[in-house]
Structure formats: C-alpha cells, structure tokens
mmCIF file with all atom_site columns, C-alpha atoms in Angstrom:
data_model
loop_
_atom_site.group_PDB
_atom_site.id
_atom_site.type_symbol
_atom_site.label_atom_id
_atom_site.label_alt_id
_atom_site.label_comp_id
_atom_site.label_asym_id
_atom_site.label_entity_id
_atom_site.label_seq_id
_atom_site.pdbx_PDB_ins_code
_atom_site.Cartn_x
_atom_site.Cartn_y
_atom_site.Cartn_z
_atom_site.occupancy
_atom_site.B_iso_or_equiv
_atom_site.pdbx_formal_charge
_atom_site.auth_seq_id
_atom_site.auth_comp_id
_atom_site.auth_asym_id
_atom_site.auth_atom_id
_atom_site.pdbx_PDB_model_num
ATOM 1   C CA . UNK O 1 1   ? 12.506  -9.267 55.128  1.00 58.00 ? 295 UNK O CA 1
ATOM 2   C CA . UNK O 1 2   ? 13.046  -5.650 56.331  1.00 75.00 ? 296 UNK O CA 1
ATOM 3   C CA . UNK O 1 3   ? 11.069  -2.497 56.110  1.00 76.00 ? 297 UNK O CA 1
ATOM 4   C CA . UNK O 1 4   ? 13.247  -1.395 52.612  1.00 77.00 ? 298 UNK O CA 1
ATOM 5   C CA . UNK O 1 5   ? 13.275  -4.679 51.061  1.00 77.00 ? 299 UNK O CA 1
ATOM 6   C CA . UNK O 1 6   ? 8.796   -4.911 51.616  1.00 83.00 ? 300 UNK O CA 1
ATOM 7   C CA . UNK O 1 7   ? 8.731   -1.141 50.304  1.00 83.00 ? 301 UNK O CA 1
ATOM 8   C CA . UNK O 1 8   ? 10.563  -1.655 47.486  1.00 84.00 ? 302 UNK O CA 1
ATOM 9   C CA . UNK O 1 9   ? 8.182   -4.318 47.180  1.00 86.00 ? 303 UNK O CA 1
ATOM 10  C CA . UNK O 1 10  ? 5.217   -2.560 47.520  1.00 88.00 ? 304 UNK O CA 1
ATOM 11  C CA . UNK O 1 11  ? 6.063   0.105  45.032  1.00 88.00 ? 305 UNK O CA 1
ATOM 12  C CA . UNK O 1 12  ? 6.916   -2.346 42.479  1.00 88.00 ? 306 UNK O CA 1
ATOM 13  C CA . UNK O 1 13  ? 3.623   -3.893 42.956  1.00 90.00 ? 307 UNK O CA 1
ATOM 14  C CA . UNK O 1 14  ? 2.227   -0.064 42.950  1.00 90.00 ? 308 UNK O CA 1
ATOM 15  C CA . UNK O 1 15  ? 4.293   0.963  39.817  1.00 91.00 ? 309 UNK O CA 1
ATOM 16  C CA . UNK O 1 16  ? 2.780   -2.483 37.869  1.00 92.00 ? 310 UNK O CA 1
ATOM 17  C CA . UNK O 1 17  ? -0.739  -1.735 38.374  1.00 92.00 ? 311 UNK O CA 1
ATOM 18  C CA . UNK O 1 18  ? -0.081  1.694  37.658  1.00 91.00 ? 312 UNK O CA 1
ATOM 19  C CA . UNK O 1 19  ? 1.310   0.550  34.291  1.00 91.00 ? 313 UNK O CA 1
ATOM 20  C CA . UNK O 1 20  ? -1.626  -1.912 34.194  1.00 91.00 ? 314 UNK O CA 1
ATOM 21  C CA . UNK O 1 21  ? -4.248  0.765  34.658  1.00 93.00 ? 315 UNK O CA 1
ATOM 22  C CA . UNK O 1 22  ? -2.622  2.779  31.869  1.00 91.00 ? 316 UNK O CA 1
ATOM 23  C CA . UNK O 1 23  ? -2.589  -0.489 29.549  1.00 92.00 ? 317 UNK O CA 1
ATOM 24  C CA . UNK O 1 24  ? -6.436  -0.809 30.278  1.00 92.00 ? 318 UNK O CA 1
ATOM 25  C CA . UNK O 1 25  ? -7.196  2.985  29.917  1.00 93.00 ? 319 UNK O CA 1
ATOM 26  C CA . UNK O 1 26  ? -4.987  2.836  26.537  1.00 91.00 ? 320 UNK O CA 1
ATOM 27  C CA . UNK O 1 27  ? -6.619  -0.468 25.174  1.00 90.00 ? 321 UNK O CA 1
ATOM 28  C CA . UNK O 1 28  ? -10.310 0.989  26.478  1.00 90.00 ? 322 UNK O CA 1
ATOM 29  C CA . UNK O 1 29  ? -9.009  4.459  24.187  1.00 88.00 ? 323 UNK O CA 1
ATOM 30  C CA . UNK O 1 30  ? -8.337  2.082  21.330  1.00 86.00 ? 324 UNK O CA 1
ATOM 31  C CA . UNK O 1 31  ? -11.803 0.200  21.524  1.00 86.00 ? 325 UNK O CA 1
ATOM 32  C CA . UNK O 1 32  ? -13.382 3.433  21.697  1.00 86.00 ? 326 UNK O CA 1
ATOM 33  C CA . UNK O 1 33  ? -11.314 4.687  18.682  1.00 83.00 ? 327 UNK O CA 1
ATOM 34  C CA . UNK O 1 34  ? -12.223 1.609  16.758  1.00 85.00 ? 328 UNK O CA 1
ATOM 35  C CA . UNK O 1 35  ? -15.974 2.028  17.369  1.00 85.00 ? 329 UNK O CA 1
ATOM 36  C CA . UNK O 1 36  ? -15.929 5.649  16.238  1.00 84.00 ? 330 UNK O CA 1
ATOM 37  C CA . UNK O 1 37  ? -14.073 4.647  13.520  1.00 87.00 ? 331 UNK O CA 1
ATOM 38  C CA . UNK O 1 38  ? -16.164 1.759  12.753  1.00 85.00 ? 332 UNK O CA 1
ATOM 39  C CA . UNK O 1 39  ? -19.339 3.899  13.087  1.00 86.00 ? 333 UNK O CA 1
ATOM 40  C CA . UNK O 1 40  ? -18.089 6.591  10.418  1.00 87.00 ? 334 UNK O CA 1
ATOM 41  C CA . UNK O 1 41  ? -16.790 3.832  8.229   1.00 88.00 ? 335 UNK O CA 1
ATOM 42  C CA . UNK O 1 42  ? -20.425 2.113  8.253   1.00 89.00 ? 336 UNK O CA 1
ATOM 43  C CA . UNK O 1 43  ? -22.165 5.593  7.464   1.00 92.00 ? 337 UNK O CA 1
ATOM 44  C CA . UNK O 1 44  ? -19.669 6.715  5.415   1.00 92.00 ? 338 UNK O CA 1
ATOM 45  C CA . UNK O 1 45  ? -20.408 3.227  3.417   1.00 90.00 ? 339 UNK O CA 1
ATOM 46  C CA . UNK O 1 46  ? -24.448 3.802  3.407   1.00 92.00 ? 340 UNK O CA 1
ATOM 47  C CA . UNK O 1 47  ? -23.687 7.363  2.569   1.00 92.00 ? 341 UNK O CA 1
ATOM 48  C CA . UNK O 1 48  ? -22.484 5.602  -0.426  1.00 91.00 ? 342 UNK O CA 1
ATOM 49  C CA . UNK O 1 49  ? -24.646 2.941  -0.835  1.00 93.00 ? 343 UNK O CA 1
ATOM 50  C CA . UNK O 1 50  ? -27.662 5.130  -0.817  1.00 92.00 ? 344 UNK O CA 1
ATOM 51  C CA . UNK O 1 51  ? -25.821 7.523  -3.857  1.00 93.00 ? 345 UNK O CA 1
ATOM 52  C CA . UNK O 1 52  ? -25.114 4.478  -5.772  1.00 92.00 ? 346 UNK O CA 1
ATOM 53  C CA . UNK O 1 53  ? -28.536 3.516  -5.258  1.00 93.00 ? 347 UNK O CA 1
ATOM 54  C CA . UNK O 1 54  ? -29.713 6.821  -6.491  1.00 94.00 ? 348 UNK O CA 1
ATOM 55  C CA . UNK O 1 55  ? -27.603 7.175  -9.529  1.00 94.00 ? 349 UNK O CA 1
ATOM 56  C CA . UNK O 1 56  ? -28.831 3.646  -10.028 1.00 93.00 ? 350 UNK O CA 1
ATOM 57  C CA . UNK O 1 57  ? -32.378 4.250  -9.966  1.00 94.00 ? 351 UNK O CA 1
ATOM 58  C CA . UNK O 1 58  ? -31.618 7.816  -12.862 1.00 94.00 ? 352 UNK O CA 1
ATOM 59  C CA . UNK O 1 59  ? -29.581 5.941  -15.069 1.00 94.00 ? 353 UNK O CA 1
ATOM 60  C CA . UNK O 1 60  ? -32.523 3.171  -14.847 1.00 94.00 ? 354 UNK O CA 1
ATOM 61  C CA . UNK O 1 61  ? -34.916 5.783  -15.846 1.00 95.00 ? 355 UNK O CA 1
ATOM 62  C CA . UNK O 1 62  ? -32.823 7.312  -18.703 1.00 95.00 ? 356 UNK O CA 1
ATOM 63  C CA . UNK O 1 63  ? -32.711 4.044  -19.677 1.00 94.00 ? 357 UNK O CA 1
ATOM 64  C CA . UNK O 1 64  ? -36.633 3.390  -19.861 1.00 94.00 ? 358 UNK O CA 1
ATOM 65  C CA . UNK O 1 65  ? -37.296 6.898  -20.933 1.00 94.00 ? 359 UNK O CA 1
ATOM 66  C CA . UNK O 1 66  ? -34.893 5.821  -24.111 1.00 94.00 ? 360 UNK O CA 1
ATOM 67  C CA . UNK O 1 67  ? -36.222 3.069  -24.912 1.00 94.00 ? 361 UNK O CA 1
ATOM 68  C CA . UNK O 1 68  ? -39.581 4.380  -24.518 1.00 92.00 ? 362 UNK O CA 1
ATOM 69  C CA . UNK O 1 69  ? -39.269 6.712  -27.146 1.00 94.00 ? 363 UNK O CA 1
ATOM 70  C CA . UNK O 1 70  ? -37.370 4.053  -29.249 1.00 93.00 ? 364 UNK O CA 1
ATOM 71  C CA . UNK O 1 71  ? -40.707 1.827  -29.024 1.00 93.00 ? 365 UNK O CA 1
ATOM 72  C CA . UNK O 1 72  ? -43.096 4.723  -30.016 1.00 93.00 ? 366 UNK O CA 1
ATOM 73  C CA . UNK O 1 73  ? -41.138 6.178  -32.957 1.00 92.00 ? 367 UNK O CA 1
ATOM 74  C CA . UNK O 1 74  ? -40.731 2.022  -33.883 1.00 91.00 ? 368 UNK O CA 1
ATOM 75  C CA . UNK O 1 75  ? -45.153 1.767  -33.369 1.00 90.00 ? 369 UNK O CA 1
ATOM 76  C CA . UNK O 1 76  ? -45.417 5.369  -35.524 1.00 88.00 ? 370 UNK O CA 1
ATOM 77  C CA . UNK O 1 77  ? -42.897 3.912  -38.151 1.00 87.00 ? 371 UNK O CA 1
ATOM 78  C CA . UNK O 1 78  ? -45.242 0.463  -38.495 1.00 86.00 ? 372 UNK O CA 1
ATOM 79  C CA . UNK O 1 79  ? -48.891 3.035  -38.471 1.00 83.00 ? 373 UNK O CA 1
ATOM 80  C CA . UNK O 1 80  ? -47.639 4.743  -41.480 1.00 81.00 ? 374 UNK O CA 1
ATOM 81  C CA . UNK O 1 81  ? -46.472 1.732  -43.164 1.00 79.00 ? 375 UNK O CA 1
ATOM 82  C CA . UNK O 1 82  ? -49.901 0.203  -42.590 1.00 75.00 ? 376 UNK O CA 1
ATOM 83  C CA . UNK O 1 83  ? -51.568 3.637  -43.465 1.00 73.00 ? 377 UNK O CA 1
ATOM 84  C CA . UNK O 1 84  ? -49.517 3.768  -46.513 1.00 69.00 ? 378 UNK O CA 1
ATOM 85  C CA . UNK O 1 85  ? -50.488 0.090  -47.792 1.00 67.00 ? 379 UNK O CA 1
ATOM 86  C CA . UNK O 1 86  ? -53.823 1.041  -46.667 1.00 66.00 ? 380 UNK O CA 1
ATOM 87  C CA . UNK O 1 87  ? -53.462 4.532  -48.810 1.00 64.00 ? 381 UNK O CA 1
ATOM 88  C CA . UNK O 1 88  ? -52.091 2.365  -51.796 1.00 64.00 ? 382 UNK O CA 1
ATOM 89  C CA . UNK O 1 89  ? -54.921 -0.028 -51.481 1.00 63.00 ? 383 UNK O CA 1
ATOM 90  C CA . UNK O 1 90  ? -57.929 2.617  -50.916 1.00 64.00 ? 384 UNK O CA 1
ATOM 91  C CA . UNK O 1 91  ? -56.269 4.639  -54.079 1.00 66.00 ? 385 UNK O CA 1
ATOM 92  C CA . UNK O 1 92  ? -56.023 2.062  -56.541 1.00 67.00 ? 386 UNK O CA 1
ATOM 93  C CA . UNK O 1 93  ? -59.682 0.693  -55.324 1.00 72.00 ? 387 UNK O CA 1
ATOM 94  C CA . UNK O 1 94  ? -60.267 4.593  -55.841 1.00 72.00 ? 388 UNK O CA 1
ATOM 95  C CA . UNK O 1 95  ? -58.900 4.515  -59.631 1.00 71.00 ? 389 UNK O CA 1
ATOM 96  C CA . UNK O 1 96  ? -60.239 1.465  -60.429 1.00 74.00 ? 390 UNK O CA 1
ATOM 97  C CA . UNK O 1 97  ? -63.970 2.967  -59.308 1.00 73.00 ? 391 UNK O CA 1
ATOM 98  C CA . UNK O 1 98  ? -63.256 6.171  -61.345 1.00 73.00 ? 392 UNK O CA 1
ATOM 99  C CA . UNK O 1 99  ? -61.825 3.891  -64.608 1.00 77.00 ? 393 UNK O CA 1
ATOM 100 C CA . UNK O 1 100 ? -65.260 1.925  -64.339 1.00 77.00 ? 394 UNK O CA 1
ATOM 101 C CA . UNK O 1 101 ? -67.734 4.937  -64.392 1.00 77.00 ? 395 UNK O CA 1
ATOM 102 C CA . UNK O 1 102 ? -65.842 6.523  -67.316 1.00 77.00 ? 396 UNK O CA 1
ATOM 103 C CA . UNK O 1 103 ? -66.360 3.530  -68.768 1.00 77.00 ? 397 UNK O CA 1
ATOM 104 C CA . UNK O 1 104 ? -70.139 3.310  -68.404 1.00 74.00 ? 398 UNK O CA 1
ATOM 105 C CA . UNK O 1 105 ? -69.637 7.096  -69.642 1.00 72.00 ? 399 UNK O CA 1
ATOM 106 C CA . UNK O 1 106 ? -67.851 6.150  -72.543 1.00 74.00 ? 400 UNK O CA 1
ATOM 107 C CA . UNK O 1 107 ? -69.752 3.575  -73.708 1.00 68.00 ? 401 UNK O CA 1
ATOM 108 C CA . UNK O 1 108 ? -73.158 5.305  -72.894 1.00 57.00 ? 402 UNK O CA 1
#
C-alpha cells in the first residue's frame, strides 16, 4: 500500500472511533438522563404515596369521629329508654303507694 492509501486508512479508523466516542458519550448522556428521570419519577411517586397516605389516615378519622358520635347518641337514645321504663315503673310503684295510704286514710 502507499502513504495515501494507509492515511486514508488511518483517518477512517480515526473518524470511527471518533463517532464511537460520541455514541458512548451520547448513550452515557442517556443513562444519566434516565437515572435523573428515574429518580424524580420515584420521589415524585412517594411524594404521592405519602399524600395519599395522609388523606387516608383524615378521611379514616372522619370516619371514626362519625361513627363515634353515631354510637354515643345510639347509648344516650337506649339510657333514656331505660330511664323512661324505669320512670314508668318507679311512678306507677309511686301511685300505687299513694292509692294505698289514702286508702288506710279512707277507711280509718
């Protein structure tokens, strides 16, 4: 071969890892690009995770507080029905006492 023909070699080699480098450096860009991307796709998911969580836990306490105060206005409703059959029972015991001494008062 002569001198041209092994130059023209030579800078073909030269211009394909050239060309190669930039490949690398462009596919290293990408990886890099993909792991930043990644990285604010994962926090960007926990970001919402963690406010799903939250709502999660308030609308869970709503919840309780509701049926909370459904429970105790359902125990208050039972007391006064109990107080009320215990009213009825302690009144007519009460008439039937005050029917027996007049009575006795009557008939004395």
């Amino acid at each position: 071969m002569n001198a041209d023909g092994i130059d023209k070699i030579k800078k073909i080699r030269e211009t394909e890892e050239s060309v190669n480098r930039s490949i690398e450096e462009e596919k290293q860009k990408c990886r890099e690009m993909t792991e930043s991307e990644k990285a604010k796709t994962e926090k960007e998911y926990k970001d919402l995770e963690d406010s799903l969580q939250i709502k999660y836990e308030l609308a869970l306490k709503e919840k309780k507080a509701e049926f909370d105060k459904l429970m105790q206005e359902k125990v208050r409703e039972e007391n006064e029905k109990v107080a009320g059959i215990k009213l009825n029972i302690d009144s007519k015991s009460t008439v039937d006492l005050l029917l027996g001494i007049m009575k006795d008062y009557v008939s004395d």
